[in-house]
XYZ file of C-alpha atoms in Angstrom:
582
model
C -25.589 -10.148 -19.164
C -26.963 -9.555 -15.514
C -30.933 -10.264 -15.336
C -32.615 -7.507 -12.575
C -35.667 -10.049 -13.173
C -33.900 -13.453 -12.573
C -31.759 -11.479 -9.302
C -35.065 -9.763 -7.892
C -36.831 -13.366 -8.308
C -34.556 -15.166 -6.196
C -34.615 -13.056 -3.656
C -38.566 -12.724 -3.584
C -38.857 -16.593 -3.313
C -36.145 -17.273 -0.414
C -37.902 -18.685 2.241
C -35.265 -17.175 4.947
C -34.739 -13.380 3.613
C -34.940 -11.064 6.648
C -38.701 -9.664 7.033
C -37.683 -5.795 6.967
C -36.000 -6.383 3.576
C -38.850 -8.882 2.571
C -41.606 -6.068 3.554
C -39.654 -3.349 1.705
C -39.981 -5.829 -1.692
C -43.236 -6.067 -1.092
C -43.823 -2.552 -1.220
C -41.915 -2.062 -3.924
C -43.374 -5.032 -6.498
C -45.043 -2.881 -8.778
C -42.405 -0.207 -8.815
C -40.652 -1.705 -11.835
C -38.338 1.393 -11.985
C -37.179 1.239 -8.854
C -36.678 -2.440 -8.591
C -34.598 -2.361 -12.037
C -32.620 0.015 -9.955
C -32.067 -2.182 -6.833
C -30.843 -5.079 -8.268
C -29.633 -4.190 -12.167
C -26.224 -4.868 -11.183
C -24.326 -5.361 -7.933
C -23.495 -2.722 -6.108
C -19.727 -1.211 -6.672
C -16.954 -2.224 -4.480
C -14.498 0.099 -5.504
C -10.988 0.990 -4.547
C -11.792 1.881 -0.766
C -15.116 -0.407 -0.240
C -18.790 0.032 -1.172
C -21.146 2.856 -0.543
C -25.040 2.886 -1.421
C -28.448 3.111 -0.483
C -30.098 1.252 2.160
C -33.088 -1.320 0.959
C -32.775 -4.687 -0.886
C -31.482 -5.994 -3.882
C -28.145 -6.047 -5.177
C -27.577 -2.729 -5.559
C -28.213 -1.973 -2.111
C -26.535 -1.712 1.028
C -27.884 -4.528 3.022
C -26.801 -7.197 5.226
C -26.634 -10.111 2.645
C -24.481 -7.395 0.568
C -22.319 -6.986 3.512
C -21.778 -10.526 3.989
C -20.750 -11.027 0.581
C -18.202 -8.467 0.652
C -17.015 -10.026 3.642
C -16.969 -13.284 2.380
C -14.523 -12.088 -0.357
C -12.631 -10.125 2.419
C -11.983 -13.101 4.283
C -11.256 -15.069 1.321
C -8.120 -12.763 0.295
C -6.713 -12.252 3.882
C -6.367 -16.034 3.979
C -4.644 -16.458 1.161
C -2.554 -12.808 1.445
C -1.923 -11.974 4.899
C -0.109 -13.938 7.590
C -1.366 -15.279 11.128
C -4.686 -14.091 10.058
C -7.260 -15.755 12.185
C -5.393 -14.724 15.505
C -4.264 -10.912 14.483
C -7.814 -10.614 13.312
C -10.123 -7.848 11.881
C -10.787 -4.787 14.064
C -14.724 -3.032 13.073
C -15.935 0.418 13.777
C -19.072 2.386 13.010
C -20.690 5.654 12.558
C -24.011 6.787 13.731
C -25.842 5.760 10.265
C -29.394 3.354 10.173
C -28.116 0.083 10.010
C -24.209 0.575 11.326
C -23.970 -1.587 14.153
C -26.153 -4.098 12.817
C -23.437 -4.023 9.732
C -20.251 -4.380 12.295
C -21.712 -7.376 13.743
C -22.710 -8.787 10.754
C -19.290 -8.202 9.215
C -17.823 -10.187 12.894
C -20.391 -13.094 11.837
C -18.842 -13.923 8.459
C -15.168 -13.493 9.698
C -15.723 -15.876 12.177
C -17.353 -18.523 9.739
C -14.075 -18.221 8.573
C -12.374 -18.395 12.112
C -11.210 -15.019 11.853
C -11.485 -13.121 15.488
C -12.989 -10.008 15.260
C -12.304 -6.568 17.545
C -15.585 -4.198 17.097
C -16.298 -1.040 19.477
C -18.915 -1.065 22.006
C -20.503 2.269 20.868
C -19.711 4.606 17.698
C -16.359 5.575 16.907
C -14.677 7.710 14.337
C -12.751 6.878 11.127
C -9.243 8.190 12.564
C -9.583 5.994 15.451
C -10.686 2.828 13.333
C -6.940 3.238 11.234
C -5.523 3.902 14.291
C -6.755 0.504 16.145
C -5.886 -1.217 13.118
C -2.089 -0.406 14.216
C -2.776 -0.607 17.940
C -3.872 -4.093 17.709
C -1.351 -5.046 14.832
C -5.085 -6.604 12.813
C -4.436 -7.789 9.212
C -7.139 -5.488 8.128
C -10.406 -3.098 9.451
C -13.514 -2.454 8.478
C -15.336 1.295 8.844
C -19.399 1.331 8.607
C -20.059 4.565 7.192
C -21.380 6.478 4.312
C -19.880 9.765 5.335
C -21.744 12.552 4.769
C -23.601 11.284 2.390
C -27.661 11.694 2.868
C -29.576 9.916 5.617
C -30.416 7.159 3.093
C -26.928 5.597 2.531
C -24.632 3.850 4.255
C -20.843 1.957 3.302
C -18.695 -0.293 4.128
C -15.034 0.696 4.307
C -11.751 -1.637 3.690
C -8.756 -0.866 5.465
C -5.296 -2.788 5.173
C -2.799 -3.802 7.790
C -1.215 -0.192 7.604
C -4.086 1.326 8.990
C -4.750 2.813 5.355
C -7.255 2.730 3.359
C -6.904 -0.585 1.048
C -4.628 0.552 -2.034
C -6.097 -0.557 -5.804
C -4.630 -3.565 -6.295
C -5.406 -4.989 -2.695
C -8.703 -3.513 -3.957
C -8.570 -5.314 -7.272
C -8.074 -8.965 -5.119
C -10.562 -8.443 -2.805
C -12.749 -7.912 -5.775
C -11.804 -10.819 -7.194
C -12.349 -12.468 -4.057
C -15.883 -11.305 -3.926
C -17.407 -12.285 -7.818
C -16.526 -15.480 -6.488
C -18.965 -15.341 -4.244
C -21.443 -16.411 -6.186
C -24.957 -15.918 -3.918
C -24.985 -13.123 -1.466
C -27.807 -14.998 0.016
C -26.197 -18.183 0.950
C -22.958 -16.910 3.014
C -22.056 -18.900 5.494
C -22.619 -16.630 9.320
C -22.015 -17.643 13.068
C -24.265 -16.144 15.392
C -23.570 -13.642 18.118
C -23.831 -15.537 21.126
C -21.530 -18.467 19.298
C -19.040 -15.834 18.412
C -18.949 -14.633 21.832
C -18.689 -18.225 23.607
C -15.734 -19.009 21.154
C -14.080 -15.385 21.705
C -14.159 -14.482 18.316
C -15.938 -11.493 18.720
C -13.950 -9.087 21.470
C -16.029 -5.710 22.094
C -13.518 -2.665 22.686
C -13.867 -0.485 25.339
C -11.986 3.237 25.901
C -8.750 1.353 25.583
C -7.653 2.370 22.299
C -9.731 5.979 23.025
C -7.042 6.547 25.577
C -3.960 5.532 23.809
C -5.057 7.578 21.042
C -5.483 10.628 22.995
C -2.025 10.156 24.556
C -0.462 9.662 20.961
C -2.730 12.911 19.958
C -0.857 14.874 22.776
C 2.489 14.568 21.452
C 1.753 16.295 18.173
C 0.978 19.254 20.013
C 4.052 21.946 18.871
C 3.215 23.454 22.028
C 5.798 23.018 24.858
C 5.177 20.889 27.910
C 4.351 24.427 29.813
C 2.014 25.664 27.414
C 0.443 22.700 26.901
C -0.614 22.841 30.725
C -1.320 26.494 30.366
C -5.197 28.017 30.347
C -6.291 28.680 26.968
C -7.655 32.209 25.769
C -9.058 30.701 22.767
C -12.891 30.592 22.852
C -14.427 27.784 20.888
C -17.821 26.305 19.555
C -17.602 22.799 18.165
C -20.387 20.599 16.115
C -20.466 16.561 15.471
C -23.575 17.201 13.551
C -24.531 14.075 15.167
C -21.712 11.950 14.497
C -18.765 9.948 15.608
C -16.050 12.450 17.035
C -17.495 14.482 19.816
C -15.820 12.581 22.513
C -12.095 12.348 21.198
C -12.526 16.207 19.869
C -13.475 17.680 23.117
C -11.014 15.324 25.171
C -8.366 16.591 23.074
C -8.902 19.838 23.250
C -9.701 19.729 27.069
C -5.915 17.529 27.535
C -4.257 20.720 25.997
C -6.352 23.012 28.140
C -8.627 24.135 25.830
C -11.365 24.627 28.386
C -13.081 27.459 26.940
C -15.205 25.430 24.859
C -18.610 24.952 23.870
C -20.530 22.066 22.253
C -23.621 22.311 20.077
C -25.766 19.716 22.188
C -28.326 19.650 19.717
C -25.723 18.651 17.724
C -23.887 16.264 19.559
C -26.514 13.121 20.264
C -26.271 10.581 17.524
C -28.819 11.090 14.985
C -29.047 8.747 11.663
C -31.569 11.573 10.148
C -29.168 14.224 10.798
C -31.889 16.288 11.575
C -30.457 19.640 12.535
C -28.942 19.992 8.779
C -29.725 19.764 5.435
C -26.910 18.060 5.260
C -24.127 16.501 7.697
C -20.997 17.881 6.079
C -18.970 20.992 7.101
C -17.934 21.513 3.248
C -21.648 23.086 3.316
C -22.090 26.160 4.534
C -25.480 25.733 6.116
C -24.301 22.737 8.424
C -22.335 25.538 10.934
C -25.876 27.565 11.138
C -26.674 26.413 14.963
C -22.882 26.582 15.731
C -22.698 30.651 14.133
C -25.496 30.911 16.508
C -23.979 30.107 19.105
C -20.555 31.379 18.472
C -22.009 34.694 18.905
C -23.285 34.857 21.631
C -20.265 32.992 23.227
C -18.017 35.508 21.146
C -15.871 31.955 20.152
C -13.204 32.893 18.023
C -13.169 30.028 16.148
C -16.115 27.590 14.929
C -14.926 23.844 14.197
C -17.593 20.686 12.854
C -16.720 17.433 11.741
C -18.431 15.014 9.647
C -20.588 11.853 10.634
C -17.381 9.844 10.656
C -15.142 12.177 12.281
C -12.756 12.418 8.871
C -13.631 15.516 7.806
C -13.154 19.184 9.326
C -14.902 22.115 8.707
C -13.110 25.573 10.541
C -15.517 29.208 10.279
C -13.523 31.605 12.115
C -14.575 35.560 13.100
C -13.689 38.194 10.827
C -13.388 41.847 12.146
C -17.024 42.616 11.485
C -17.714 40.259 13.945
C -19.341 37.292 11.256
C -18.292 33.914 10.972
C -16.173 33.115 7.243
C -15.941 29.293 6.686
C -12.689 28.482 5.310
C -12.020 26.382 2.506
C -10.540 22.618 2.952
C -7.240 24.488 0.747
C -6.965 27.284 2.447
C -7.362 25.804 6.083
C -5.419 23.083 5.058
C -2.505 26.014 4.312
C -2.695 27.309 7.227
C -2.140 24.526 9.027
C 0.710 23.591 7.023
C 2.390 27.163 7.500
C 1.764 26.991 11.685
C 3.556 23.263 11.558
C 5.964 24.137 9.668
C 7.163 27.739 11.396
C 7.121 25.552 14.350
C 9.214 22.605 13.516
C 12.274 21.562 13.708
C 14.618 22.908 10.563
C 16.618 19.383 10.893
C 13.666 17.543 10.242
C 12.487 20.153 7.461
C 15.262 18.217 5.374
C 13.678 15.627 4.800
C 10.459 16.461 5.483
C 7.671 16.093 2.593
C 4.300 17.258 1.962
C 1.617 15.285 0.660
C -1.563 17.014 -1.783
C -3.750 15.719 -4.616
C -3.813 16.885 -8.143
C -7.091 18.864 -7.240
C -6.148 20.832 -4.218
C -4.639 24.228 -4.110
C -1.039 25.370 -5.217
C -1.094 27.256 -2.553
C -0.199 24.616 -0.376
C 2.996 23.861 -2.517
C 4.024 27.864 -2.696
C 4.022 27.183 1.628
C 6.102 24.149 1.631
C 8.169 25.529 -0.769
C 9.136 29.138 1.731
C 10.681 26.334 3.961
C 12.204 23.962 1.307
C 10.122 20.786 1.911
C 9.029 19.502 -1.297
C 5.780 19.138 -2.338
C 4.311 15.159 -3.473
C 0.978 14.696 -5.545
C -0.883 12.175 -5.288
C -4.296 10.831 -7.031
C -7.198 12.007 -5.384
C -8.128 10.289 -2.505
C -6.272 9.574 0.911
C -5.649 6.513 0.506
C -3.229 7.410 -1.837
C -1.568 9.734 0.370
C -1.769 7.091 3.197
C 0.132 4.831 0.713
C 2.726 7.109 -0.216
C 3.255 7.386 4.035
C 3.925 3.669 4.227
C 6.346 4.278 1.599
C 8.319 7.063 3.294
C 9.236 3.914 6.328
C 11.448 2.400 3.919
C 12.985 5.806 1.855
C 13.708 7.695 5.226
C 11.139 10.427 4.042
C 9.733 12.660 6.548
C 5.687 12.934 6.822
C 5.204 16.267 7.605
C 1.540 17.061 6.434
C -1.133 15.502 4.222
C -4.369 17.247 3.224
C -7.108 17.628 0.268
C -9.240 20.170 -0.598
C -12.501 18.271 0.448
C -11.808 18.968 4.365
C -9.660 16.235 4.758
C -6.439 16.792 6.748
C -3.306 14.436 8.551
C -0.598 15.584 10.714
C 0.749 12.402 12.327
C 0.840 9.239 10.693
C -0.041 7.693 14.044
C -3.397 7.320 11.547
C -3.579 6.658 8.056
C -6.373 8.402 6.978
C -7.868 12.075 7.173
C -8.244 12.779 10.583
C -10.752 15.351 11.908
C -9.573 15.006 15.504
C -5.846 15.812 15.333
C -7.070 18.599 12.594
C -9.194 20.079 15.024
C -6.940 20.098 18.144
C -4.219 21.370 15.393
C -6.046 24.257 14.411
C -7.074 25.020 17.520
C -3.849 25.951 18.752
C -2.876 27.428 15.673
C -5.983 29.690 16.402
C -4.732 30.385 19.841
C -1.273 31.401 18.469
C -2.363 33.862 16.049
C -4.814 35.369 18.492
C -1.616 35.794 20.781
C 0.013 37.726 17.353
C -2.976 40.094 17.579
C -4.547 38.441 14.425
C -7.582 36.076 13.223
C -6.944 33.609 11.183
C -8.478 35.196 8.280
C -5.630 37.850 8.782
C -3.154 35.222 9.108
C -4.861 33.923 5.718
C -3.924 37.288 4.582
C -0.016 37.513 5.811
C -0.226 33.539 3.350
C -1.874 35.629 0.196
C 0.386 38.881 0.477
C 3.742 36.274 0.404
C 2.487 33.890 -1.868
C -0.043 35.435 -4.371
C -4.310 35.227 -4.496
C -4.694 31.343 -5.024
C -8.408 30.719 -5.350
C -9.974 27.212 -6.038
C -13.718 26.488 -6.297
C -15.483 23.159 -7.346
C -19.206 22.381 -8.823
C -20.300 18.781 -9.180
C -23.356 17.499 -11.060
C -25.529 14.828 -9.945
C -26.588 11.783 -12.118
C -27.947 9.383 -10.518
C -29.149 5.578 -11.647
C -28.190 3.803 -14.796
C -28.862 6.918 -16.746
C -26.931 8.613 -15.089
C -23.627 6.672 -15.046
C -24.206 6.592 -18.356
C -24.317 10.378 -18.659
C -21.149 11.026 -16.933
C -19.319 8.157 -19.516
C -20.430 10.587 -22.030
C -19.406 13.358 -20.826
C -15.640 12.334 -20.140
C -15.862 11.123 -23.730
C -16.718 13.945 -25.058
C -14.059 16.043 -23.484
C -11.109 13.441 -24.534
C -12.705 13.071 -28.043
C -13.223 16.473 -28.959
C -10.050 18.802 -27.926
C -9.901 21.974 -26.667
C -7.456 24.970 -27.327
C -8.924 27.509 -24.179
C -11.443 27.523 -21.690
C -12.501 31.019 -20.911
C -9.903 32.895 -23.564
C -7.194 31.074 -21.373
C -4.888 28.824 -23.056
C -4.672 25.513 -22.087
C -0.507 24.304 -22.083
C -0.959 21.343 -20.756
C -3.495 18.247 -20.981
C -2.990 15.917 -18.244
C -5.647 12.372 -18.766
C -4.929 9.926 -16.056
C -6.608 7.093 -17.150
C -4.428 6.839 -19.580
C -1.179 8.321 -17.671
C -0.248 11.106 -20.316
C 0.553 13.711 -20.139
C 0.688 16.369 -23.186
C 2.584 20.082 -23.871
C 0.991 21.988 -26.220
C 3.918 24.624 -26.670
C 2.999 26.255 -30.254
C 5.236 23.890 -32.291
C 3.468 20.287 -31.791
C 2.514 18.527 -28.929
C 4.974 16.368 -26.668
C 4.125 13.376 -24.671
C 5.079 13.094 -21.177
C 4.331 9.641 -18.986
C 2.134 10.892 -15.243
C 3.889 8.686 -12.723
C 0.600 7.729 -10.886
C -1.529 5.460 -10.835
C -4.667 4.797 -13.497
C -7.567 6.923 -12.556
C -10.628 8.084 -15.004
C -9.640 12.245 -14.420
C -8.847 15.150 -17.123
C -6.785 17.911 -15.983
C -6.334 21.183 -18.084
C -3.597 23.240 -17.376
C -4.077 26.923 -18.515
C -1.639 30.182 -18.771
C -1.072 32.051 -15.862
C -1.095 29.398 -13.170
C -4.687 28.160 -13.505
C -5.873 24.856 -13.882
C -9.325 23.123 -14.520
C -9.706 19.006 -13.702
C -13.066 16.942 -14.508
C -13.349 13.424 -12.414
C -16.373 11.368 -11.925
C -16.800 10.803 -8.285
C -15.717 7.280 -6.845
C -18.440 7.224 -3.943
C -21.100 8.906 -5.222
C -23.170 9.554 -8.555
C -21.765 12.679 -9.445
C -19.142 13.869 -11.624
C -16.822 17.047 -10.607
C -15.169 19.974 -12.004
C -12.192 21.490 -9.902
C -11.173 24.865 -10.628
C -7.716 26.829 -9.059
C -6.253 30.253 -9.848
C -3.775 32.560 -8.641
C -3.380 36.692 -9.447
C -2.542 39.740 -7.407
C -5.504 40.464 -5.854
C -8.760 38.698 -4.726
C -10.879 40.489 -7.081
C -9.144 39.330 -9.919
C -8.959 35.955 -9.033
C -13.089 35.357 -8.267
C -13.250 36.967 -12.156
C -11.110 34.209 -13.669
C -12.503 31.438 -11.130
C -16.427 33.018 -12.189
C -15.074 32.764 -16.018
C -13.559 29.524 -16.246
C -16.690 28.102 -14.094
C -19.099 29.480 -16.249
C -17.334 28.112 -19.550
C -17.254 24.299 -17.999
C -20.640 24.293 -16.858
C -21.541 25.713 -20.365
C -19.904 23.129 -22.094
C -21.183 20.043 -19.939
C -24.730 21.346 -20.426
C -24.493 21.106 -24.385
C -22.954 17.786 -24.042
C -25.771 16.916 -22.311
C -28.402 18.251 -24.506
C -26.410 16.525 -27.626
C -26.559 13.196 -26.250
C -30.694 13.210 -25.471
């Protein structure tokens, strides 16, 4: 069993611990609550990387943490990926506390190892890091981000020679890779200046800026003339202090897109995020300066990214002259309806669409109006970034990936969500519809009146600590243990558990097993009469566990009553579980 105690000690007595982290244990010696916290067990790499809260111990994001994690990095790409040491590792960072520090500290254990190491000069986005991984031809990168997760965290992200995100079992080696590290505190580094002298460490300019931006061009489904046509569109665009200003705005401004504005407040790198209560456009209140300023600009469209430049948020104007932020499902629709109206039918053949289990039918209903069948995948991009690199050797199309949590891909140039091309994407899908006489709420609209009134919503419940991993273990028990026959007065016809890949028909007369064709993942899906669906999944970064909701009826009123009902019902249900196990 791990000791917190025996952990905590060693680290208090080594002689060579760096003095922030040694100050912070000082401060925190009679805190036994919080120092069972920080080093009870070892912080969670999972099937992407690792993702916690900055301080010491070994539950903590911290350089000796890093280096471990690196260590066991290393460790597999040796003994699993060819030509290693010269391809390399290519490292990229957000604007979090403790990012850069992280990328070089990640270069100092590769290169213990001989490994050369690419890392940017300055912040960069998460698109661009998958998309270096390719330009270079690297064996693997490495992101330094926590999202938009609070001010306090930070992460370290794996990526594999694809440019994905690392798939579970790469994840499930490098794990391996890692217990065998045995002290985090004793890694093996080279310094800087030694790193530099033997050109293992290579900082990267704009090069791979500029070959991204020319690759970002050519999804345009403008033509050549257009492209180098003045724009109408009027546009207000937020960073919230992040990663993507730069590549947004020179995207837009290569496609003429010059009637845009920035939110400067917004766009210097801040690690406190200061402007927001939080740095993610899933959250309403993150576009408040950007409304502001969108009216008095009169933009017709609102867009903000995340810290790491993965993640787009779109508000656009309604008639009454306010801002409506869209959904990830239903922007994500949208953009799948303008790409494909406006491609090719010859590549529609073979063209496929890529979702999770937990975003919106709607999508499918699209893709369906042009025959283009519809994939799901696991939530998470990396599975959708997997199921990409699987398409080079079927002759599959990639037409369009996207979840429901703002993350969207249109070329596979990257392998992961991409909030530039999404932005520059809808963008000119803005500019279109605005040239049909319509907003792209109405063109939201023209989607609903073809396809039906799908609504989705989504609560999540925070648990943090021990207790609170242990609460959500309870809760997933409970619903797998104790069956249900409705939620809301709706009948469930189908229970769909995906840890262990069943799936089972309740149609009157028994129940019938059915194998899910996807990989193992701890999620409960409940599929109900009349096209609605409920799906409970702990979350893999953070210490929450989440309840997706999706309906369709005729009308919108309808639809918020069953979405309101089912919502109520789960929440219910959770709380009494809750209560029970006290």
């Amino acid at each position: 069993m791990y000791n917190w105690e025996k952990s905590f000690q060693k680290w208090r007595s080594f002689q060579n611990l760096d003095l922030s982290l040694q100050q912070e244990l000082t401060n925190l010696e009679n805190d036994k609550t919080k120092l069972e916290d920080a080093f009870y067990k070892e912080l969670t790499f999972g099937t992407g990387g690792m993702r916690g809260v900055l301080g010491p111990g070994t539950n903590r994001m911290n350089i000796y943490v890093v280096r471990r994690a690196v260590n066991g990095l290393a460790n597999y790409l040796l003994k699993n990926t060819v030509n290693v040491k010269d391809r390399g590792v290519v490292v990229a960072y957000d604007s979090r506390y403790m990012s850069q520090e992280f990328a070089v500290e990640t270069a100092k254990v590769l290169g213990a190892h001989g490994i050369k190491t690419h890392v940017f000069e300055s912040l960069r986005p998460t698109p661009l890091l998958s998309f270096a991984v390719r330009y270079f031809g690297t064996v693997a990168g490495v992101m330094i981000t926590a999202s938009h997760n609070p001010p306090e965290y930070n992460g370290f992200k794996v990526y594999n020679e694809d440019g994905g995100q690392i798939t579970p079992s790469q994840a499930e080696q490098i794990i391996d890779e890692i217990q065998k590290t045995e002290d985090e505190l004793l890694v093996p580094v080279m310094e800087k200046k030694d790193l530099e002298q033997e050109e293992l460490l290579d900082w990267i300019g704009n090069e791979v800026d500029n070959a991204y931006l020319e690759q970002l061009k050519l999804i345009s489904k403008l033509s050549l003339e257009e492209q180098d046509s003045e724009k109408d569109l009027k546009i207000v665009f937020t960073p919230l202090h992040g990663a993507a200003n730069d590549l947004v705005v020179n995207g837009l401004r290569q496609l003429q897109f010059n009637k845009l504005e920035v939110v400067e407040e917004q766009a210097v790198p801040d690690p406190e995020f200061s402007t927001v209560a939080s740095p993610n456009p899933e959250e309403h209140q993150a576009f408040t300066m950007a409304i502001s300023q969108g009216k008095k600009m009169g933009a017709d469209i609102l867009l903000g990214t995340d810290p790491d430049g993965d993640r787009l948020g779109v508000a656009a104007k309604g008639e009454d002259g306010e801002y409506q932020v869209l959904t990830g499902n239903q922007l994500g629709a949208l953009l799948l309806d303008y790409i494909l109206s406006h491609s090719n039918q010859t590549i529609l053949k073979s063209a496929r669409m890529l979702k999770t289990v937990v975003t919106s039918e709607l999508g499918r209903a699209v893709a369906d109006a042009y025959n283009v069948k519809t994939i799901n995948t696991l939530t998470g991009f990396k599975y959708i970034g997997e199921k990409i690199h699987q398409f080079d050797a079927t002759g599959e199309t990639f037409i369009f990936g996207y979840e429901e949590s703002y993350g969207y891909l249109i070329s596979s140039m990257s392998r992961d969500k991409d909030a530039v091309q999404a932005a520059v994407m809808a963008c000119e899908m803005a500019s279109y519809w605005k040239q049909q006489g319509k907003t792209l709420l109405e063109a939201l609209d023209v989607l609903y009146d073809q396809h039906g009134y799908f609504l989705e919503g989504m609560s999540s419940l925070t648990l943090k600590g021990k207790a609170g991993t242990d609460q959500i273990a309870t809760i997933m028990e409970s619903f797998r243990n104790e069956p249900m026959e409705e939620i809301a007065s709706y009948k469930i016809e189908k229970v769909e558990d995906y840890l262990v890949s069943e799936r089972t028909i309740l149609d009157g007369e028994g129940k019938k097993s059915e194998t899910i064709e996807l990989p193992k993942e701890n999620m409960l899906k409940f599929i109900l009469h009349n096209d609605s669906w409920v799906t409970l999944r702990p979350s893999g970064t953070e210490p929450k566990i989440k309840c997706y909701y999706g309906v369709c009826t005729d009308s919108k009123e309808d639809s918020q009553q069953k979405l309101a009902a089912l919502k109520e019902t789960m929440d219910n249900k959770i709380a009494v579980i809750l209560e029970n196990d006290k």
